[in-house]
C-alpha positions as a LaTeX table, in Angstrom:
\begin{tabular}{lrrr}
\hline
Residue & $x$ (\AA) & $y$ (\AA) & $z$ (\AA) \\
\hline
Unk1 & 159.56 & 167.51 & 70.08 \\
Unk2 & 160.82 & 166.27 & 73.45 \\
Unk3 & 162.55 & 162.98 & 74.20 \\
Unk4 & 160.79 & 160.96 & 76.87 \\
Unk5 & 161.21 & 157.87 & 78.99 \\
Unk6 & 157.98 & 155.97 & 78.44 \\
Unk7 & 156.53 & 153.22 & 80.63 \\
Unk8 & 153.57 & 151.38 & 79.13 \\
Unk9 & 151.39 & 148.84 & 80.89 \\
Unk10 & 148.67 & 147.11 & 78.93 \\
Unk11 & 146.14 & 144.59 & 80.18 \\
Unk12 & 143.80 & 142.41 & 78.21 \\
Unk13 & 141.03 & 140.38 & 79.82 \\
Unk14 & 139.37 & 137.57 & 77.90 \\
Unk15 & 136.70 & 135.83 & 79.97 \\
Unk16 & 138.43 & 135.00 & 83.28 \\
Unk17 & 141.98 & 135.19 & 81.91 \\
Unk18 & 143.96 & 138.41 & 82.28 \\
Unk19 & 147.23 & 139.13 & 80.47 \\
Unk20 & 149.59 & 142.00 & 81.30 \\
Unk21 & 152.33 & 143.48 & 79.11 \\
Unk22 & 154.88 & 146.02 & 80.32 \\
Unk23 & 157.30 & 148.01 & 78.17 \\
Unk24 & 159.84 & 150.70 & 79.07 \\
Unk25 & 161.36 & 152.56 & 76.14 \\
Unk26 & 162.58 & 155.89 & 74.84 \\
Unk27 & 160.28 & 157.89 & 72.60 \\
Unk28 & 159.19 & 161.40 & 71.74 \\
Unk29 & 156.20 & 163.57 & 72.56 \\
Unk30 & 154.89 & 166.60 & 70.70 \\
Unk31 & 151.97 & 168.95 & 71.26 \\
Unk32 & 150.37 & 169.88 & 67.92 \\
Unk33 & 147.84 & 172.24 & 69.50 \\
Unk34 & 144.91 & 169.81 & 69.50 \\
Unk35 & 146.62 & 166.57 & 70.52 \\
Unk36 & 149.66 & 165.03 & 72.15 \\
Unk37 & 151.58 & 162.82 & 69.73 \\
Unk38 & 153.72 & 160.09 & 71.27 \\
Unk39 & 156.07 & 158.03 & 69.08 \\
Unk40 & 158.17 & 155.02 & 70.01 \\
Unk41 & 159.49 & 151.72 & 68.64 \\
Unk42 & 158.69 & 148.21 & 69.79 \\
Unk43 & 161.71 & 146.01 & 69.21 \\
Unk44 & 160.95 & 142.50 & 67.91 \\
Unk45 & 162.83 & 139.23 & 67.84 \\
Unk46 & 165.27 & 139.12 & 64.87 \\
Unk47 & 164.85 & 138.97 & 61.95 \\
Unk48 & 161.57 & 140.87 & 62.41 \\
Unk49 & 162.01 & 144.62 & 62.13 \\
Unk50 & 160.85 & 146.97 & 64.91 \\
Unk51 & 157.26 & 148.19 & 64.94 \\
Unk52 & 156.82 & 151.97 & 64.84 \\
Unk53 & 154.00 & 153.16 & 67.07 \\
Unk54 & 152.30 & 156.56 & 66.95 \\
Unk55 & 149.69 & 157.42 & 69.58 \\
Unk56 & 147.65 & 160.59 & 69.11 \\
Unk57 & 145.73 & 161.60 & 72.24 \\
Unk58 & 143.24 & 164.46 & 71.83 \\
Unk59 & 143.88 & 167.22 & 74.38 \\
Unk60 & 140.20 & 167.18 & 75.35 \\
Unk61 & 140.52 & 163.42 & 76.12 \\
Unk62 & 137.81 & 162.59 & 73.57 \\
Unk63 & 139.84 & 160.18 & 71.43 \\
Unk64 & 143.02 & 158.15 & 71.01 \\
Unk65 & 144.35 & 157.01 & 67.65 \\
Unk66 & 147.01 & 154.30 & 67.88 \\
Unk67 & 148.82 & 153.39 & 64.67 \\
Unk68 & 151.35 & 150.58 & 64.42 \\
Unk69 & 153.46 & 150.11 & 61.28 \\
Unk70 & 156.01 & 147.43 & 60.53 \\
Unk71 & 155.67 & 143.69 & 60.07 \\
Unk72 & 151.98 & 143.89 & 61.02 \\
Unk73 & 150.04 & 147.15 & 60.60 \\
Unk74 & 147.06 & 148.22 & 62.66 \\
Unk75 & 145.11 & 151.33 & 63.51 \\
Unk76 & 142.83 & 151.63 & 66.53 \\
Unk77 & 140.52 & 154.58 & 67.01 \\
Unk78 & 139.25 & 154.84 & 70.56 \\
Unk79 & 136.54 & 157.45 & 71.23 \\
Unk80 & 134.69 & 157.85 & 74.51 \\
Unk81 & 131.28 & 156.17 & 74.42 \\
Unk82 & 131.58 & 155.34 & 70.70 \\
Unk83 & 132.18 & 152.17 & 68.72 \\
Unk84 & 134.51 & 152.31 & 65.73 \\
Unk85 & 135.46 & 149.60 & 63.27 \\
Unk86 & 139.20 & 149.11 & 62.94 \\
Unk87 & 141.38 & 146.85 & 60.86 \\
Unk88 & 144.01 & 144.73 & 62.58 \\
Unk89 & 146.58 & 142.82 & 60.56 \\
Unk90 & 147.68 & 139.41 & 61.84 \\
Unk91 & 150.06 & 136.80 & 60.37 \\
Unk92 & 146.92 & 134.93 & 59.29 \\
Unk93 & 145.18 & 137.85 & 57.56 \\
Unk94 & 143.27 & 141.02 & 58.34 \\
Unk95 & 140.57 & 141.16 & 61.01 \\
Unk96 & 137.83 & 143.79 & 61.14 \\
Unk97 & 136.90 & 144.46 & 64.74 \\
Unk98 & 134.86 & 146.88 & 66.76 \\
Unk99 & 136.53 & 149.12 & 69.35 \\
Unk100 & 134.30 & 150.68 & 72.01 \\
Unk101 & 135.96 & 153.44 & 74.04 \\
Unk102 & 135.04 & 153.53 & 77.70 \\
Unk103 & 137.50 & 155.92 & 79.38 \\
Unk104 & 140.28 & 158.29 & 78.30 \\
Unk105 & 142.23 & 160.26 & 80.89 \\
Unk106 & 145.10 & 162.70 & 80.35 \\
Unk107 & 147.28 & 164.17 & 83.11 \\
Unk108 & 150.11 & 166.47 & 81.95 \\
Unk109 & 152.53 & 168.81 & 83.68 \\
Unk110 & 155.73 & 170.49 & 82.51 \\
Unk111 & 158.04 & 167.46 & 82.67 \\
Unk112 & 155.84 & 164.39 & 82.94 \\
Unk113 & 152.39 & 162.99 & 82.45 \\
Unk114 & 150.18 & 159.99 & 81.89 \\
Unk115 & 147.59 & 158.77 & 79.45 \\
Unk116 & 145.10 & 156.08 & 80.43 \\
Unk117 & 142.51 & 154.53 & 78.19 \\
Unk118 & 140.03 & 151.70 & 78.57 \\
Unk119 & 138.27 & 150.02 & 75.67 \\
Unk120 & 136.50 & 146.83 & 74.63 \\
Unk121 & 137.18 & 144.90 & 71.43 \\
Unk122 & 134.43 & 142.96 & 69.72 \\
Unk123 & 134.35 & 140.70 & 66.71 \\
Unk124 & 131.00 & 140.16 & 64.98 \\
Unk125 & 129.33 & 142.18 & 67.74 \\
Unk126 & 130.50 & 139.95 & 70.62 \\
Unk127 & 132.95 & 141.42 & 73.13 \\
Unk128 & 136.16 & 139.40 & 72.92 \\
Unk129 & 138.40 & 141.39 & 75.28 \\
Unk130 & 138.43 & 144.24 & 77.78 \\
Unk131 & 141.60 & 146.32 & 77.52 \\
Unk132 & 143.43 & 149.02 & 79.45 \\
Unk133 & 146.54 & 150.97 & 78.51 \\
Unk134 & 148.48 & 153.13 & 80.94 \\
Unk135 & 151.30 & 155.28 & 79.50 \\
Unk136 & 153.49 & 157.22 & 81.94 \\
Unk137 & 156.25 & 159.49 & 80.64 \\
Unk138 & 159.01 & 161.71 & 81.92 \\
Unk139 & 160.86 & 164.17 & 79.72 \\
Unk140 & 164.60 & 163.66 & 79.39 \\
Unk141 & 166.10 & 166.60 & 81.28 \\
Unk142 & 169.63 & 166.14 & 79.88 \\
Unk143 & 168.67 & 166.23 & 76.21 \\
Unk144 & 165.55 & 168.41 & 76.25 \\
Unk145 & 165.00 & 168.79 & 72.50 \\
Unk146 & 165.65 & 166.35 & 69.69 \\
Unk147 & 165.38 & 166.63 & 65.93 \\
\hline
\end{tabular}
């Protein structure tokens, strides 16, 4: 497992409105043979505890599984050209939504890489948002391995 500096940019488009979120954090990456597993924490405003995020990107770029645990749990399964139903927990209750994967791209070299994925979210069959996530990482050269 390698420590990484992770830069994440996410965009969400709803009708004509586009929202962009950027996060830079420290995390880890591991190659399990079939997928790259990226883990990091999203700090929240106190007293809310951090959200633990695990992103599993298939090495063949066929799927991404993003799991968030903490105050609000969610699990998104993004598969190219497939629609999956996923549960998303909100402060107001759980929402069952469709996730249609459009693109998944993986670029990896020895010390850095990027993961890009594009997907649509629908509720009751109507597309509610178009989303992109771009994750760029660089391995920490000073502390190569971590426990």
